[in-house]
mmCIF file of C-alpha atoms in Angstrom:
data_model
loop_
_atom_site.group_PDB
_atom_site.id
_atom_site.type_symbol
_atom_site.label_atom_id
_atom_site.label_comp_id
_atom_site.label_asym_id
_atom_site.label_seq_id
_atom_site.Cartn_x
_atom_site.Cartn_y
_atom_site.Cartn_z
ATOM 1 C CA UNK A 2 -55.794 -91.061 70.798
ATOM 2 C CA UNK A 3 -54.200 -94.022 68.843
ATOM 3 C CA UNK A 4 -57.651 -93.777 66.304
ATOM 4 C CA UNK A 5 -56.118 -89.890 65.920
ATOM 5 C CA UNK A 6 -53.052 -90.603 64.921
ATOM 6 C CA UNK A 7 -53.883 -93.678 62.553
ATOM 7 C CA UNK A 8 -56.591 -91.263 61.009
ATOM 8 C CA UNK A 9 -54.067 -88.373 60.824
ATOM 9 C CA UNK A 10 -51.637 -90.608 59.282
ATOM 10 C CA UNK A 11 -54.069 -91.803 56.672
ATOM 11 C CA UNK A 12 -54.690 -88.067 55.576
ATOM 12 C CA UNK A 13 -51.402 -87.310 55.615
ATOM 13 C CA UNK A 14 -50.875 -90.502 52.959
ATOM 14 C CA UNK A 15 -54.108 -89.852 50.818
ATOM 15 C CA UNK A 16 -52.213 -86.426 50.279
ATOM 16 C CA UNK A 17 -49.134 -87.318 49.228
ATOM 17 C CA UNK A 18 -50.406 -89.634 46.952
ATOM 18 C CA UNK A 19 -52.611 -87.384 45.398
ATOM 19 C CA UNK A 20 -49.902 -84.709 44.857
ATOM 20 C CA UNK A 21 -47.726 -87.040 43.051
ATOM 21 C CA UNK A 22 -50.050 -88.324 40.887
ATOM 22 C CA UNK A 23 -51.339 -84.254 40.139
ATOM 23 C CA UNK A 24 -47.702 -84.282 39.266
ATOM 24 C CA UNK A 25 -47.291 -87.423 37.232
ATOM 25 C CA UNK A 26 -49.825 -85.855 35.270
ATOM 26 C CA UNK A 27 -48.162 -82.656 34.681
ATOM 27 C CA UNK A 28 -44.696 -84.605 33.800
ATOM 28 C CA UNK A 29 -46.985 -86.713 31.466
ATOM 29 C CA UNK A 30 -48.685 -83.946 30.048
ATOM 30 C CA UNK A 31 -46.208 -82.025 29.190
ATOM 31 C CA UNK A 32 -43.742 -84.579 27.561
ATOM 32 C CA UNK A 33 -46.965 -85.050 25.448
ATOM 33 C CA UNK A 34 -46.916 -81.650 24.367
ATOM 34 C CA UNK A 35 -43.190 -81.370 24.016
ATOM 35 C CA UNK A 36 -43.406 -84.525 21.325
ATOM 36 C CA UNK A 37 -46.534 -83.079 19.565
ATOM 37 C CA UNK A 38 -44.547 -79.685 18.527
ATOM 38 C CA UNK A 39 -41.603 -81.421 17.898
ATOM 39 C CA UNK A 40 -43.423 -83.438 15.615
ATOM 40 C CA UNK A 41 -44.593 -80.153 13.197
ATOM 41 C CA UNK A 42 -42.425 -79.218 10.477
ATOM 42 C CA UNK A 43 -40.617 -75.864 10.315
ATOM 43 C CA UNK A 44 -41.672 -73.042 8.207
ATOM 44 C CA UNK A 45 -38.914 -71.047 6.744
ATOM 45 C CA UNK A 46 -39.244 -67.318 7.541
ATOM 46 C CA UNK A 47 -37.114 -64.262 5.363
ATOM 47 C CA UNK A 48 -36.609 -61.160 7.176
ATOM 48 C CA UNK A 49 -36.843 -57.920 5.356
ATOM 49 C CA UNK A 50 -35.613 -54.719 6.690
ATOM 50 C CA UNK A 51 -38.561 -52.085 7.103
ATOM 51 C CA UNK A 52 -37.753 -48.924 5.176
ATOM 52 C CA UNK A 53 -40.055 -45.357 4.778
ATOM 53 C CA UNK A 54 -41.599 -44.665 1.845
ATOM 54 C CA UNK A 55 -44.775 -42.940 0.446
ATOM 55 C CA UNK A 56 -48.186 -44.115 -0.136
ATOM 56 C CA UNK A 57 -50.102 -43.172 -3.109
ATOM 57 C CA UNK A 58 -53.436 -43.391 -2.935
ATOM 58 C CA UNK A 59 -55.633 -43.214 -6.399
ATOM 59 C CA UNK A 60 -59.279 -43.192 -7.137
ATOM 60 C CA UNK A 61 -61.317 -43.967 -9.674
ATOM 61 C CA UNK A 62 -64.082 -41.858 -11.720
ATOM 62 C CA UNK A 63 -66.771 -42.229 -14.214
ATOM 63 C CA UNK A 64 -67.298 -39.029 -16.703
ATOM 64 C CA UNK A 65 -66.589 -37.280 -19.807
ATOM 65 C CA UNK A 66 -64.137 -35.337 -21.071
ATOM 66 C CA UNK A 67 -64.063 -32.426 -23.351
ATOM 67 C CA UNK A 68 -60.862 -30.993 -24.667
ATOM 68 C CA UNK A 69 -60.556 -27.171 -24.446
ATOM 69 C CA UNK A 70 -59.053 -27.064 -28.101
ATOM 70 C CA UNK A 71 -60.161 -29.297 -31.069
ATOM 71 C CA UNK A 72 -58.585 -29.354 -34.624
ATOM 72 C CA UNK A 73 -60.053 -30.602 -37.813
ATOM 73 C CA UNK A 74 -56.815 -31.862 -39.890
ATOM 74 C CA UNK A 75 -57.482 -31.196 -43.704
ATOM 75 C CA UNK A 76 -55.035 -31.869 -46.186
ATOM 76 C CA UNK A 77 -53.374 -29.352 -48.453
ATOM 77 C CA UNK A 78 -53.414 -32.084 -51.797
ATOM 78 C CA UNK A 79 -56.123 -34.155 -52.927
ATOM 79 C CA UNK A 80 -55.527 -37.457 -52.703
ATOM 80 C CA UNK A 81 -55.681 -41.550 -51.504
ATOM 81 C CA UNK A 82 -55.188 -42.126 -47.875
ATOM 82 C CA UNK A 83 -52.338 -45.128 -47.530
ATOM 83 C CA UNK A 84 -51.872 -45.154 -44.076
ATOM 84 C CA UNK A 85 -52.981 -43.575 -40.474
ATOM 85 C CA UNK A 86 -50.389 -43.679 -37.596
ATOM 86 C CA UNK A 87 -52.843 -43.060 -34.746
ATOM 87 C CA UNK A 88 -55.216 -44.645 -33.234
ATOM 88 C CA UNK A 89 -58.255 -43.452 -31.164
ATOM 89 C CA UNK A 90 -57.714 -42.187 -27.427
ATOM 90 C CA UNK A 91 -53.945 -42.343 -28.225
ATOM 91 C CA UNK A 92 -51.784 -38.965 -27.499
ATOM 92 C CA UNK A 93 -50.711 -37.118 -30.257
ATOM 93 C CA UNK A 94 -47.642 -34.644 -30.338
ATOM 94 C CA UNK A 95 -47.157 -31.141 -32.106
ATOM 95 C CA UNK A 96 -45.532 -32.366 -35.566
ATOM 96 C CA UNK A 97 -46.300 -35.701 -35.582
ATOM 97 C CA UNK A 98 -47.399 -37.726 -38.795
ATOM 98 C CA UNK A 99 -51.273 -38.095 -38.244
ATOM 99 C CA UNK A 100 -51.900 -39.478 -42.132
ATOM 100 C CA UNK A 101 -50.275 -40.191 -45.276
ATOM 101 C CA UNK A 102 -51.376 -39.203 -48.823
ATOM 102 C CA UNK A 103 -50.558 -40.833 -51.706
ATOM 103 C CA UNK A 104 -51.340 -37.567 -54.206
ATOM 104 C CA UNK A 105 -54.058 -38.132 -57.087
ATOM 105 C CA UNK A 106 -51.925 -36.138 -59.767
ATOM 106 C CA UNK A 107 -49.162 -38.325 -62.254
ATOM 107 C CA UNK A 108 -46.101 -37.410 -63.872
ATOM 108 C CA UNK A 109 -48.392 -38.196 -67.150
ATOM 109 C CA UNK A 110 -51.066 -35.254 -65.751
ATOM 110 C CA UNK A 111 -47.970 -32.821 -65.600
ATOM 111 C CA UNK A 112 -46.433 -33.758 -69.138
ATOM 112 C CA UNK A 113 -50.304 -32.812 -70.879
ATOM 113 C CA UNK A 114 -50.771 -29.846 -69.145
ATOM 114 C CA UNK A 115 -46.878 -28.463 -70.201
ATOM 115 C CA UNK A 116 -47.980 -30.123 -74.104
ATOM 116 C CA UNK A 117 -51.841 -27.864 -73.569
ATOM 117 C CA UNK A 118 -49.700 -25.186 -72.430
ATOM 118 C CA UNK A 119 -47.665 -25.455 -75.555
ATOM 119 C CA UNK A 120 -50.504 -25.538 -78.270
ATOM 120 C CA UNK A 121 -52.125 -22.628 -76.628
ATOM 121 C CA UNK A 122 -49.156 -20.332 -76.973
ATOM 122 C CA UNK A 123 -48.965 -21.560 -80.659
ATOM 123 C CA UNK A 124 -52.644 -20.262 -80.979
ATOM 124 C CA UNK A 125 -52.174 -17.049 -79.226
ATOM 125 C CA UNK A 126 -49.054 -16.255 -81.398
ATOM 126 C CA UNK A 127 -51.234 -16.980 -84.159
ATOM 127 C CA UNK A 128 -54.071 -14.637 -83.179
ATOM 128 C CA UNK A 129 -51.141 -12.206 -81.868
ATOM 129 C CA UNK A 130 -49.914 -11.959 -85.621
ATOM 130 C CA UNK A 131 -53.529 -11.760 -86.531
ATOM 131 C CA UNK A 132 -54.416 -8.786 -84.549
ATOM 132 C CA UNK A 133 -51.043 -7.178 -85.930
ATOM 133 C CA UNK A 134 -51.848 -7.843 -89.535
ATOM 134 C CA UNK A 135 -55.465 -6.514 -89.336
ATOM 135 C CA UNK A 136 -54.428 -3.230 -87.466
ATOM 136 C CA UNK A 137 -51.423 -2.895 -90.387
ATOM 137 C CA UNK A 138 -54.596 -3.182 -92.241
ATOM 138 C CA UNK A 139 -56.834 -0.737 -90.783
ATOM 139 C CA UNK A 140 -53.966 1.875 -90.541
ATOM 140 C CA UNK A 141 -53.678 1.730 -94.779
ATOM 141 C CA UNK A 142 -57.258 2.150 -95.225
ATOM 142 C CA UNK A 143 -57.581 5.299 -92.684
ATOM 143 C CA UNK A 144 -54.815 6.659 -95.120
ATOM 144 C CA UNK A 145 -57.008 5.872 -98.371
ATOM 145 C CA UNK A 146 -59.871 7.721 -96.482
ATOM 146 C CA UNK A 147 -58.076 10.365 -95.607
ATOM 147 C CA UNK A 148 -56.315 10.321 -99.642
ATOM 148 C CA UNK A 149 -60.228 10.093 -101.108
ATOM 149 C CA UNK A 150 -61.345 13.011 -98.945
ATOM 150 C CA UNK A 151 -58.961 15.272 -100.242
ATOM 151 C CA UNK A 152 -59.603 14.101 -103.555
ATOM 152 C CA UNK A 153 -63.154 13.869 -103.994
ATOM 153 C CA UNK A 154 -63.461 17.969 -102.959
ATOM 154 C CA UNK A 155 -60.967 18.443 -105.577
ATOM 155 C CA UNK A 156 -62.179 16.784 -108.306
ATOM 156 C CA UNK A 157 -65.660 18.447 -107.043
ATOM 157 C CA UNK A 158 -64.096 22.200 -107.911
ATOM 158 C CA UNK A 159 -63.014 20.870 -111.079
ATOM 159 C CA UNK A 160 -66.250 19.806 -112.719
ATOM 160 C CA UNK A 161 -67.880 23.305 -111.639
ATOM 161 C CA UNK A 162 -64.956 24.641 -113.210
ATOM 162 C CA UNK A 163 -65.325 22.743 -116.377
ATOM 163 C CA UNK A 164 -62.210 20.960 -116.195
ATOM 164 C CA UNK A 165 -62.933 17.811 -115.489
ATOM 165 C CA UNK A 166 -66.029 15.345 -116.171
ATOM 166 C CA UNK A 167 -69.102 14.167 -114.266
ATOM 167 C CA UNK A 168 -67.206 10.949 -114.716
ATOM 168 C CA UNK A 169 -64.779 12.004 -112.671
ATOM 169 C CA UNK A 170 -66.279 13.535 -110.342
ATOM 170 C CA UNK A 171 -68.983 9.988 -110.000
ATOM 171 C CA UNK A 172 -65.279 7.754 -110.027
ATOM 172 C CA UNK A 173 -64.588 10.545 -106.735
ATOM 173 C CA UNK A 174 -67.353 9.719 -105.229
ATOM 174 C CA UNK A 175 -67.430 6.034 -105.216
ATOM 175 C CA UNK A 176 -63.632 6.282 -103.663
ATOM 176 C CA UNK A 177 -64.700 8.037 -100.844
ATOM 177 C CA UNK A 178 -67.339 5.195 -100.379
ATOM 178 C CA UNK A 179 -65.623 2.230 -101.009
ATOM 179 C CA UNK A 180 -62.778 3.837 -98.990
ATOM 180 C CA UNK A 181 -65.265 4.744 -95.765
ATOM 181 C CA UNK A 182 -66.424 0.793 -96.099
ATOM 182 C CA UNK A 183 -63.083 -0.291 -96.279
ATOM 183 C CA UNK A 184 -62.125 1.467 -93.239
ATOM 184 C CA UNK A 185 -65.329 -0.109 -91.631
ATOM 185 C CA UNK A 186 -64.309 -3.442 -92.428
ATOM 186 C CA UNK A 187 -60.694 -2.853 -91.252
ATOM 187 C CA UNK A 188 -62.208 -1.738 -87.745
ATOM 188 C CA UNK A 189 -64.129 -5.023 -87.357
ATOM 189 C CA UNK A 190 -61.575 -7.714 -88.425
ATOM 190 C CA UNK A 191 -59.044 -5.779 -86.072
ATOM 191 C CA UNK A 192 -62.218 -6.044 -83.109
ATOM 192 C CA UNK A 193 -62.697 -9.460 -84.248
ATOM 193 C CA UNK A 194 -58.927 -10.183 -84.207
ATOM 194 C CA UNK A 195 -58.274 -8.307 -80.919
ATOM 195 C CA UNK A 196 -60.877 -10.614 -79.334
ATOM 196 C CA UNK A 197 -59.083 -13.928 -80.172
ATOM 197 C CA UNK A 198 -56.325 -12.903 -78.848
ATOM 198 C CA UNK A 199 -57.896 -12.084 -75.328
ATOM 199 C CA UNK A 200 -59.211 -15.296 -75.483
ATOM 200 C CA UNK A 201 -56.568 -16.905 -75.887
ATOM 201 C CA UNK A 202 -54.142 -14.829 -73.880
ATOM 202 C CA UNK A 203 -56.838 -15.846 -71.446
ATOM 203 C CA UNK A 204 -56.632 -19.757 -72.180
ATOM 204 C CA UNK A 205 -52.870 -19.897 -71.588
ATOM 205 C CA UNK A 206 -53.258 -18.071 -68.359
ATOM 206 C CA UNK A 207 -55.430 -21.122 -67.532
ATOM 207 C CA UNK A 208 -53.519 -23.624 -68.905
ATOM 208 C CA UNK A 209 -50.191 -22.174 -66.621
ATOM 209 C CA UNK A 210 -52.416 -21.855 -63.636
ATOM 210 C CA UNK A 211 -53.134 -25.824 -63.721
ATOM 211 C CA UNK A 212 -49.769 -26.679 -64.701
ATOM 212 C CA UNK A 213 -48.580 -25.262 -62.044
ATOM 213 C CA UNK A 214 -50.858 -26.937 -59.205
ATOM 214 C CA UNK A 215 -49.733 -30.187 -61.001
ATOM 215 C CA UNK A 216 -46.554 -29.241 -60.407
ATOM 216 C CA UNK A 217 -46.469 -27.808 -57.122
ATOM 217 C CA UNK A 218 -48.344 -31.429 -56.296
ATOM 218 C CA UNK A 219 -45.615 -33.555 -57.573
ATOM 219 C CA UNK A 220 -43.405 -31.308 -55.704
ATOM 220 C CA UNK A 221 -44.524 -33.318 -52.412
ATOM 221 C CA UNK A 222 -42.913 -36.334 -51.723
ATOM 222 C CA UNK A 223 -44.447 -39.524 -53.538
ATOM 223 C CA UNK A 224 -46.619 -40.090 -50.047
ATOM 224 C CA UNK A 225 -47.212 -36.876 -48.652
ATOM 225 C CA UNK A 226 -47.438 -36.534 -44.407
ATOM 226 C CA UNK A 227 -50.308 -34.574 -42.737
ATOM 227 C CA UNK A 228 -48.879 -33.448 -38.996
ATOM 228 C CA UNK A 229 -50.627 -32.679 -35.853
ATOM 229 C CA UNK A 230 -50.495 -28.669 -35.504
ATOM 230 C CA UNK A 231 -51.076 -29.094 -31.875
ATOM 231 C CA UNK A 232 -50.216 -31.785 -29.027
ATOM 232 C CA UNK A 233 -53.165 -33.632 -27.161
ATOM 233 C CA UNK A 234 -55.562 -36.564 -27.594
ATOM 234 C CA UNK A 235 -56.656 -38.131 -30.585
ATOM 235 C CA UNK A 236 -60.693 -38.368 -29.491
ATOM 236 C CA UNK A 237 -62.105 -39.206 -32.781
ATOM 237 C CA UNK A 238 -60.594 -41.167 -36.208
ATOM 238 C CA UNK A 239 -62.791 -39.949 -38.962
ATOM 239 C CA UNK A 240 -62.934 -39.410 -42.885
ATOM 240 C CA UNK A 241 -64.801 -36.605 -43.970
ATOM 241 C CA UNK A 242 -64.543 -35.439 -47.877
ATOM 242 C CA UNK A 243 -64.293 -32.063 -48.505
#
C-alpha cells in the first residue's frame, strides 16, 4: 500500500511537471512570435472608395478596308504644287485644303496676250477696210458693165445704119471686154479680201479666248487651294499629271 501511494505520487509529479513545461513552451513561444512581428516594418495602406462604372471591352483585327466612295482631286489651273496639308491614313473633312497651287501663268503672260490681242485688231481693221474698199470697187465696175452693155448694142445699130464707124463699133466692143474683166477682177480681190478678214476676225477670237484663261488664272489667289469635295480618309497621297 505505501509502494501505491509513493508510485501514485510520483505520477502525479511527473505530470505536473510536464504540463508546466508544455506551458513554458507556449509562454516562450509565443513571446517569440510576438517580438518577430513587432520587429517588421509597417506598410502604409490608402483606402479608396469602390464606385460603379462600365467596362469596355475592345478587340483587335487584322484586314482591309475599302471605302464605299473614292475621289480623284484634279485641279481646275495648271500649275506647281507648294504644299500638301494631309498626310496618308489621316481624316479629311468636306472643304478642307487638300493642296496648294502656285499657278504657272504671270502677270507678264497676261500683258502679251492683251498687246497680241491689240495687233490683231489693228490687222483685222486693216483687212476690214480692205474688204470695204474692194467691194466699193466691184460695185463701180458692175456699173461700167452694165454702162458698156447698153452702149455697145447702140453703137452696133449705128454702124448698120451708117452713122457711125467700124471704129466705133471695135472701141464698143473692147469696153464691154475690158469692162466684163474688170468686173472679174473686182469679184476676186473682194473674195480675196473677204478671206483675210475671216482670218483674222478668226485670230482675234483666239487671241481673246487665251487672254481670257490668263486672266481668269490670275484671278485665283497667288497660291490657289484644292478642297476635299467629300469627308473621309485620305488612303493614298499621289501625283498623277494629267
Amino acid at each position: 500500500m505505501k509502494y501505491a501511494s509513493r508510485a501514485l505520487l510520483s505520477s502525479h509529479l511527473f505530470l505536473t511537471l510536464l504540463l508546466a513545461a508544455v506551458l513554458n513552451i507556449s509562454c516562450g513561444g509565443g513571446s517569440r512570435s510576438s517580438a518577430a512581428a513587432d520587429s517588421q516594418p509597417t506598410i502604409p495602406v490608402k483606402l479608396q472608395p469602390v464606385e460603379a462604372g462600365t467596362v469596355e471591352e475592345s478587340s483587335k483585327f487584322v484586314g482591309t478596308l475599302e471605302a464605299q466612295e473614292r475621289v480623284a482631286l484634279k485641279p481646275e489651273i495648271e500649275g506647281r504644287i507648294v504644299a500638301i496639308a494631309v498626310t496618308s491614313g489621316g481624316r479629311v473633312e468636306e472643304g478642307e485644303t487638300i493642296v496648294q497651287l502656285r499657278p504657272d501663268r504671270t502677270q507678264a503672260q497676261l500683258e502679251s496676250a492683251i498687246a497680241n490681242i491689240n495687233a490683231v485688231r489693228s490687222a483685222r481693221a486693216t483687212a476690214q477696210a480692205e474688204l470695204q474698199a474692194a467691194e466699193a470697187e466691184r460695185v463701180k465696175t458692175e456699173a461700167d458693165l452694165a454702162l458698156q452693155q447698153l452702149e455697145f448694142p447702140r453703137t452696133e445699130r449705128l454702124v448698120k445704119e451708117g452713122a457711125q464707124s467700124q471704129n466705133e463699133l471695135d472701141i464698143a466692143h473692147r469696153n464691154l471686154d475690158f469692162a466684163i474683166a474688170a468686173l472679174r477682177a473686182a469679184e476676186d480681190r473682194v473674195e480675196a479680201a473677204r478671206s483675210s478678214f475671216n482670218q483674222m476676225d478668226a485670230s482675234l477670237q483666239q487671241a481673246e479666248a487665251e487672254a481670257t484663261v490668263v486672266n481668269e488664272t490670275l484671278q485665283y489667289s497667288w497660291q490657289r487651294e484644292q478642297a476635299q469635295p467629300v469627308a473621309g480618309l485620305l488612303v493614298q497621297r499621289s501625283l498623277v499629271g494629267y
